[in-house]
PDB file of C-alpha atoms in Angstrom:
ATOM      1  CA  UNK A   1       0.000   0.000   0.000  1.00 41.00           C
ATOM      2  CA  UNK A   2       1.122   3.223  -1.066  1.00 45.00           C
ATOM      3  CA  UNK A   3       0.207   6.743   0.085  1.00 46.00           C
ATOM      4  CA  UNK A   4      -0.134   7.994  -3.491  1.00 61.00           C
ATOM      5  CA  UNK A   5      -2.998  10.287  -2.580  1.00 68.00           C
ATOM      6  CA  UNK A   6      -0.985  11.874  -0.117  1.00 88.00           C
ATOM      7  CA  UNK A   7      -0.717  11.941   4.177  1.00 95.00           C
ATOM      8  CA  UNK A   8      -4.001  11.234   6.114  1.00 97.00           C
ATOM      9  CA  UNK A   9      -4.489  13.757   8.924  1.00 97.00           C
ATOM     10  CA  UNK A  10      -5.592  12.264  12.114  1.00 98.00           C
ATOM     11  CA  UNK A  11      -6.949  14.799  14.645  1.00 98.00           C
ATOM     12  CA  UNK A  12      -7.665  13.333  18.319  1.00 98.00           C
ATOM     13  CA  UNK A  13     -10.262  15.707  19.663  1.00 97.00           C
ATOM     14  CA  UNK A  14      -9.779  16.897  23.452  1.00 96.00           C
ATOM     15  CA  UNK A  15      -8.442  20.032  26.219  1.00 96.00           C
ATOM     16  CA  UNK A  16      -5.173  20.446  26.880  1.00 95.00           C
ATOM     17  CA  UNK A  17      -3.762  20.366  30.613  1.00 94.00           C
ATOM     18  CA  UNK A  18      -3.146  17.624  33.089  1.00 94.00           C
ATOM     19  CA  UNK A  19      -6.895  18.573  34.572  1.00 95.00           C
ATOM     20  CA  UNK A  20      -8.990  16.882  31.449  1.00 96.00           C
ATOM     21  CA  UNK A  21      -6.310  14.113  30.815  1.00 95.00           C
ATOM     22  CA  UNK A  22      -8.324  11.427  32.217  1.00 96.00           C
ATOM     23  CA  UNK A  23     -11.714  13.155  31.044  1.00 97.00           C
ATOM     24  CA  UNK A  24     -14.081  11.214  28.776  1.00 97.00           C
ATOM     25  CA  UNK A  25     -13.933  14.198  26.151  1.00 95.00           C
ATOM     26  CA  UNK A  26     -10.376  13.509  26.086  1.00 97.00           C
ATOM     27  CA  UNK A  27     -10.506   9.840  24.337  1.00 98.00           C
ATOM     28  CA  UNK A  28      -9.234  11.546  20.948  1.00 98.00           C
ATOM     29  CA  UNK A  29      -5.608  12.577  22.567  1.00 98.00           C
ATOM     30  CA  UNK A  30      -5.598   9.155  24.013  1.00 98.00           C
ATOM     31  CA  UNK A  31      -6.230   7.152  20.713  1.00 98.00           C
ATOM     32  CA  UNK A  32      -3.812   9.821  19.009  1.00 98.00           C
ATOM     33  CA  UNK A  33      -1.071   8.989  21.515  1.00 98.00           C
ATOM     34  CA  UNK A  34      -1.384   5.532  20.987  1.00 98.00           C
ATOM     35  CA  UNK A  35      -1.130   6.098  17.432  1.00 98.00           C
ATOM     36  CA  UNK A  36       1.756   8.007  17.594  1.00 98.00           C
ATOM     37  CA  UNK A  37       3.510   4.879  19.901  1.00 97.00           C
ATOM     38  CA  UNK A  38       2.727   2.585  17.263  1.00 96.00           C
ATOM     39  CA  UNK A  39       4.483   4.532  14.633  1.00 95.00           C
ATOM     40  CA  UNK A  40       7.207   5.187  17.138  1.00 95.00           C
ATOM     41  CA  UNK A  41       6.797   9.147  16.413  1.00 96.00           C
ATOM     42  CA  UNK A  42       6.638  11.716  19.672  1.00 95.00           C
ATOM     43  CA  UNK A  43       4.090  14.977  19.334  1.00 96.00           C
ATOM     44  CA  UNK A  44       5.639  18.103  19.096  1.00 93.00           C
ATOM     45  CA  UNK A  45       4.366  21.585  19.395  1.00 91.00           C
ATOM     46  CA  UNK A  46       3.755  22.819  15.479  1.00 86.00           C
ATOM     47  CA  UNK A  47       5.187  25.800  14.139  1.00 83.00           C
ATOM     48  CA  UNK A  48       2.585  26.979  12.382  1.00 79.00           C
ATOM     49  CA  UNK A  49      -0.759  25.948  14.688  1.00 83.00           C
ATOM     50  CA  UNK A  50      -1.644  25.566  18.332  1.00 88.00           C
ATOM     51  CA  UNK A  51      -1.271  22.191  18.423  1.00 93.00           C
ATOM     52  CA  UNK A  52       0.795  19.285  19.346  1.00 96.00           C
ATOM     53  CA  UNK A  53       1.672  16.862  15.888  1.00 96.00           C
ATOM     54  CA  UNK A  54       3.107  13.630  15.035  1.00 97.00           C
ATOM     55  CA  UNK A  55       4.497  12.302  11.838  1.00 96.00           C
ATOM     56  CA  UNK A  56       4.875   9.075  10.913  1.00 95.00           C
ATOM     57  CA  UNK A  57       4.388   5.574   8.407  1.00 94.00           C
ATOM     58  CA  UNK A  58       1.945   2.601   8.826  1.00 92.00           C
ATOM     59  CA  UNK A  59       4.233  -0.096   8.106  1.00 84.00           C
ATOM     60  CA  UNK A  60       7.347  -0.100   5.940  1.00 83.00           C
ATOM     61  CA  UNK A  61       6.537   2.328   2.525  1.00 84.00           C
ATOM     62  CA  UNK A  62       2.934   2.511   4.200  1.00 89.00           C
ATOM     63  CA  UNK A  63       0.493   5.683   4.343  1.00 92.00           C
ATOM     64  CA  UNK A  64       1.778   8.956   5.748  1.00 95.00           C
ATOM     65  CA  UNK A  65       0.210   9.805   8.784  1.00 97.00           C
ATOM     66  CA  UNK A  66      -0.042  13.421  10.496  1.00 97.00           C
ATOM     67  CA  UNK A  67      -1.604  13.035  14.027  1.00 98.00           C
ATOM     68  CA  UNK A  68      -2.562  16.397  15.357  1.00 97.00           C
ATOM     69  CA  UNK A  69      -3.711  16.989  19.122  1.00 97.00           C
ATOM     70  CA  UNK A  70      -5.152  20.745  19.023  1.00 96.00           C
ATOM     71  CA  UNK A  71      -4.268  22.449  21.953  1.00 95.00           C
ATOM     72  CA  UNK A  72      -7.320  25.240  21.371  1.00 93.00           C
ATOM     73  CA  UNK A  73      -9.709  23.400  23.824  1.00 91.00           C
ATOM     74  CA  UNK A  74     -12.752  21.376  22.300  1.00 94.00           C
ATOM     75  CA  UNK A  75     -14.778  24.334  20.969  1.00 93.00           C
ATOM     76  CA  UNK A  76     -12.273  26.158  18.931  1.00 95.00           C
ATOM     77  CA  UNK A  77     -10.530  22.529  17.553  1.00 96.00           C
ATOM     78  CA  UNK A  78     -11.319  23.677  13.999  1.00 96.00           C
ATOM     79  CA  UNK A  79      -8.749  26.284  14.082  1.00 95.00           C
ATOM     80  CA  UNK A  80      -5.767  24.251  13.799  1.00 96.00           C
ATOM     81  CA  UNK A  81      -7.097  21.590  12.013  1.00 96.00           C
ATOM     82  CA  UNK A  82      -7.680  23.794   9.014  1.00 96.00           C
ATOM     83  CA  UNK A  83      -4.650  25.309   9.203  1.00 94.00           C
ATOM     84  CA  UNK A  84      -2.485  21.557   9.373  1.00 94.00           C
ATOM     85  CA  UNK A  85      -4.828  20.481   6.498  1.00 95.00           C
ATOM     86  CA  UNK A  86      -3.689  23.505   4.775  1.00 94.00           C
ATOM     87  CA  UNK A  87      -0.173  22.981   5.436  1.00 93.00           C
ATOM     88  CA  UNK A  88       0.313  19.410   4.548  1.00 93.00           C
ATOM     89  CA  UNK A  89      -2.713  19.808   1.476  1.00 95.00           C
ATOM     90  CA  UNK A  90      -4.900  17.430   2.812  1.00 96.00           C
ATOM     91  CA  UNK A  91      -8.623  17.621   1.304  1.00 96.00           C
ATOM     92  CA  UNK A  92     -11.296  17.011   4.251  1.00 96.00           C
ATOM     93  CA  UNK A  93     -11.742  12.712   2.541  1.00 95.00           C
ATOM     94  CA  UNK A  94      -8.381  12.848   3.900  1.00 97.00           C
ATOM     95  CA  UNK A  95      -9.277  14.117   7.320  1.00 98.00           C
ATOM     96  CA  UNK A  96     -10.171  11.780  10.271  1.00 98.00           C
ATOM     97  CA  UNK A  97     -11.761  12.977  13.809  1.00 98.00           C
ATOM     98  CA  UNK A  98     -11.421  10.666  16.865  1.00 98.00           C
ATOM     99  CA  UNK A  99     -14.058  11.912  19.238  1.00 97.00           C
ATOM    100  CA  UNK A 100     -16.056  10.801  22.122  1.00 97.00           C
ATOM    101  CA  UNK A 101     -20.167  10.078  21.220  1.00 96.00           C
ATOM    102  CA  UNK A 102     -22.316  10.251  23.740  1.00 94.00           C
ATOM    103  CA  UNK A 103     -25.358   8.537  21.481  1.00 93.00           C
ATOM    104  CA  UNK A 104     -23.182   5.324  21.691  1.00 94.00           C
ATOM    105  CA  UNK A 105     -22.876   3.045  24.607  1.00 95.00           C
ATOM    106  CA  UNK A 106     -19.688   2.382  25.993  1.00 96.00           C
ATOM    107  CA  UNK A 107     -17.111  -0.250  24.261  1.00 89.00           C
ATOM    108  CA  UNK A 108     -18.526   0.627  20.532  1.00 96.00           C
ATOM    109  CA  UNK A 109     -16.254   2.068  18.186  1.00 96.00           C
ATOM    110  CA  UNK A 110     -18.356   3.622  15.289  1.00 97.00           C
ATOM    111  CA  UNK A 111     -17.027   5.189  11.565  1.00 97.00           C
ATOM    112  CA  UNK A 112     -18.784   6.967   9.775  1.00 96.00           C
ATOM    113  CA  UNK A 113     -18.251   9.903   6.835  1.00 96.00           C
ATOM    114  CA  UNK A 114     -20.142  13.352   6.645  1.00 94.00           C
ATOM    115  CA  UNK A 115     -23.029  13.978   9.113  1.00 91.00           C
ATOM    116  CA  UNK A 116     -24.455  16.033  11.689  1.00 89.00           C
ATOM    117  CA  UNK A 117     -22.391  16.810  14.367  1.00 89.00           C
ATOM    118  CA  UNK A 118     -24.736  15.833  17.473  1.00 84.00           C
ATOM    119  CA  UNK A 119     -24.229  18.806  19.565  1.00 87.00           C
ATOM    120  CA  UNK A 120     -20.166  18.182  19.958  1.00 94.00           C
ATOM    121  CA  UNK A 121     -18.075  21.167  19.974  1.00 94.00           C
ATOM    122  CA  UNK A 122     -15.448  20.036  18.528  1.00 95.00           C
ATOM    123  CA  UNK A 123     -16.565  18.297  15.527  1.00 96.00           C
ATOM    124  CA  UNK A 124     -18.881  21.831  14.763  1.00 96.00           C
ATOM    125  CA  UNK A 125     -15.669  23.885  15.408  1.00 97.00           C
ATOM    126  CA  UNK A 126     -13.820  21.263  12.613  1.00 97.00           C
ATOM    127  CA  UNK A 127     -16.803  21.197  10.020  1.00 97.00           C
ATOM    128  CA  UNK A 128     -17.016  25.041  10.482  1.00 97.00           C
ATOM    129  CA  UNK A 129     -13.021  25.942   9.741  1.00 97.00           C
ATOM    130  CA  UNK A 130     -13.326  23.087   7.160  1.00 97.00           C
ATOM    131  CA  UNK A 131     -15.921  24.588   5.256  1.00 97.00           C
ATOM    132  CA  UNK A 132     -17.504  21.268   4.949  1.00 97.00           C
ATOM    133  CA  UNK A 133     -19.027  18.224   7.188  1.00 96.00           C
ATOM    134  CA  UNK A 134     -17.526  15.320   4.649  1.00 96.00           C
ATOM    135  CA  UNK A 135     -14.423  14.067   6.616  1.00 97.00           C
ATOM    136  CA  UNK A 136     -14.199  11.007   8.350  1.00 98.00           C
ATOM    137  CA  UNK A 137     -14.944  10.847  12.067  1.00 98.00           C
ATOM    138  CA  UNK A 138     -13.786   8.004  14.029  1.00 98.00           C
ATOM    139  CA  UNK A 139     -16.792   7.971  17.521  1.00 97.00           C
ATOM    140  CA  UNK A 140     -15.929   6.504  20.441  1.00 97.00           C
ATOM    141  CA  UNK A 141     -19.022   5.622  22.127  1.00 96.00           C
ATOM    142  CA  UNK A 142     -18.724   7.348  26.442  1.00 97.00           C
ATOM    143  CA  UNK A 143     -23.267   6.707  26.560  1.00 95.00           C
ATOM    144  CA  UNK A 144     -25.516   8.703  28.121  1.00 93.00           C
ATOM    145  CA  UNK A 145     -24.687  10.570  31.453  1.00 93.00           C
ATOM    146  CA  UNK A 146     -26.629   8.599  34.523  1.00 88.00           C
ATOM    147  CA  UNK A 147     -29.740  10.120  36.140  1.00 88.00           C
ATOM    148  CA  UNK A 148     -29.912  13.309  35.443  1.00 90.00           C
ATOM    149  CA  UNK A 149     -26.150  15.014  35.042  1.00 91.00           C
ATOM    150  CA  UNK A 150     -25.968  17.235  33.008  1.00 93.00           C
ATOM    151  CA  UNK A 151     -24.146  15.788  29.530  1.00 92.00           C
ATOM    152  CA  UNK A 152     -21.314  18.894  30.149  1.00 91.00           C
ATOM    153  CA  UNK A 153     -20.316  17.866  33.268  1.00 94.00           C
ATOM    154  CA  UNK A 154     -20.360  14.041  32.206  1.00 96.00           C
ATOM    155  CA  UNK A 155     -18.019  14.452  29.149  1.00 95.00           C
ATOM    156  CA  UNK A 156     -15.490  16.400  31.234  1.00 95.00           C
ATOM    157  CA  UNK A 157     -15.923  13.855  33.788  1.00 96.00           C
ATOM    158  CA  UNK A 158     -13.203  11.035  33.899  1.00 97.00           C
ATOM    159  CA  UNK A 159     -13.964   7.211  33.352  1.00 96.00           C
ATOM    160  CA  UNK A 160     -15.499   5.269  36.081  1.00 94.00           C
ATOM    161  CA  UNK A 161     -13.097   2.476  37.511  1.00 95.00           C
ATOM    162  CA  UNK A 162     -15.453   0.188  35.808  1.00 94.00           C
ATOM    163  CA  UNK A 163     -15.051   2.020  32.795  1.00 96.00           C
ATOM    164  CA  UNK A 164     -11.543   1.917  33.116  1.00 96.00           C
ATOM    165  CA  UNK A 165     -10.676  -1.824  33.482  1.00 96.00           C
ATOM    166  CA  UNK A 166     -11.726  -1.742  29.705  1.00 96.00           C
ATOM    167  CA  UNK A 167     -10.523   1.102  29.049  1.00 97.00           C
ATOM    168  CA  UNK A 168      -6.661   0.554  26.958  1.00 97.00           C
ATOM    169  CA  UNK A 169      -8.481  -2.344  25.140  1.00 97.00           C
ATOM    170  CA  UNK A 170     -11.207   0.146  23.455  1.00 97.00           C
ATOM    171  CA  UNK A 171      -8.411   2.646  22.952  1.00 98.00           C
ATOM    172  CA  UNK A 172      -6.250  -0.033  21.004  1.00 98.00           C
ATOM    173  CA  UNK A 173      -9.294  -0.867  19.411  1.00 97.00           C
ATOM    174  CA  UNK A 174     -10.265   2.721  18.206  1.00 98.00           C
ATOM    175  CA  UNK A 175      -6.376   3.087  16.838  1.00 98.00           C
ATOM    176  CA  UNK A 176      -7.352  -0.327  14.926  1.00 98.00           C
ATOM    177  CA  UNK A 177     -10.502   1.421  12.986  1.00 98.00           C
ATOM    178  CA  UNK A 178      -8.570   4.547  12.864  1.00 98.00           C
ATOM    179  CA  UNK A 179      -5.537   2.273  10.834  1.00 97.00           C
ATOM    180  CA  UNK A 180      -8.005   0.269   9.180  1.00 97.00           C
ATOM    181  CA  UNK A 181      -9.900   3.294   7.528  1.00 97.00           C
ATOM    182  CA  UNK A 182      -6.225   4.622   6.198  1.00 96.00           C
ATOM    183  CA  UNK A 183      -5.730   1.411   4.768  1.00 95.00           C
ATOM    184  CA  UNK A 184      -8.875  -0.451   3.643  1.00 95.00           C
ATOM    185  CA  UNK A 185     -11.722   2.482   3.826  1.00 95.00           C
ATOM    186  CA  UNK A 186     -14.799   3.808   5.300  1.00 96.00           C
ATOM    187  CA  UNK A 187     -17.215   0.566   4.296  1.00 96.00           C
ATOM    188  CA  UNK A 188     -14.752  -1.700   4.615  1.00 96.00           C
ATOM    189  CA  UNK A 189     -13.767  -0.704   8.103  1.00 96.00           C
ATOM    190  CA  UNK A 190     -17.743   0.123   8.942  1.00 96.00           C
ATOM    191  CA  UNK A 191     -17.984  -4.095   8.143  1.00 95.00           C
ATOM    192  CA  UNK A 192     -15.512  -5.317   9.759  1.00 94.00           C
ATOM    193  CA  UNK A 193     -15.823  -3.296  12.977  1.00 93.00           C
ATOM    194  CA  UNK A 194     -19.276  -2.661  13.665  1.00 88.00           C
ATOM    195  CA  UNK A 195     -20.612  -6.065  14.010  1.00 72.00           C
ATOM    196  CA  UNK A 196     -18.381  -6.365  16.798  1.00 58.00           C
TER     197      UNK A 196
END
């Protein structure tokens, strides 16, 4: 496999700071970092947006990957995504958002191209700087908040310690789809994955 078409930008959504690290908004830095293990690359701060970005191949002569971890906070993600995009000339097709999705129940790791943005900031602040809603957007199901919390304080809420004992195996899991979507595509990947 080639990267004929060019690099793949890979944006794990989340806040910066040691605060949100464990948060359940923050599952996009966490798949990103994993990522960036995998292709033994370390984030650095970009020159040219506020973010922290990783370079790197899938395999020997595989797909160029950038992995970007803005470092805006959630709502104003779309910023440096553009501008990385820009940068590297990656068209939106090209572009894929790891997110948390709070209209899918824990342990499910969803793909899915173009759509609404279901009330997440970061995804609106993306589609908005993007100047379109057709990238790829890798969800990472967190469910609904118990009772009656308010979904705000859920999503910038850590894991529970239940949540957590499966927690690095649905990480690995989202950095499979993520690798799988580079390599295969979006249908492929949705039938292989979502079964599961």
């Amino acid at each position: 496999m080639t990267d004929e078409a060019g690099p793949w930008l890979v944006v794990g959504l989340g806040n910066p700071g040691r605060e949100y690290a464990n948060n359940r908004h923050n599952v996009g830095f966490m798949v990103a970092d994993l990522l960036a293990a995998r292709l033994g690359a370390k984030f650095g701060r970009h020159k040219r947006a506020v973010a922290e970005a990783a370079e790197g191949r899938l395999g020997f002569g595989g797909p160029k990957l950038v992995l970007l971890k803005p470092l805006t906070y959630m709502n104003l993600s779309g910023g440096p995504v553009a501008g990385l995009a820009q940068f590297h000339k990656i068209p939106p097709a090209r572009v894929i958002a790891v997110h948390d999705e709070l209209d899918i129940g824990y342990g499910q790791v969803r793909v899915k191209c173009g759509g609404g943005e279901g009330g997440h900031n970061g995804l609106r602040s993306m589609s908005k700087s993007l100047g379109t809603k057709d990238y790829v957007r890798v969800r990472f199901g967190i469910g609904r908040p118990p009772g009656r919390q308010d979904p705000a304080d859920y999503v910038l809420s850590d894991f529970s310690g239940a949540e957590r004992k499966e927690l690095e195996f649905l990480v690995d899991r989202a950095a499979d789809v993520v690798e799988s979507v580079v390599t295969k595509g979006v249908e492929p990947t949705q039938n292989l994955y979502h079964g599961a």
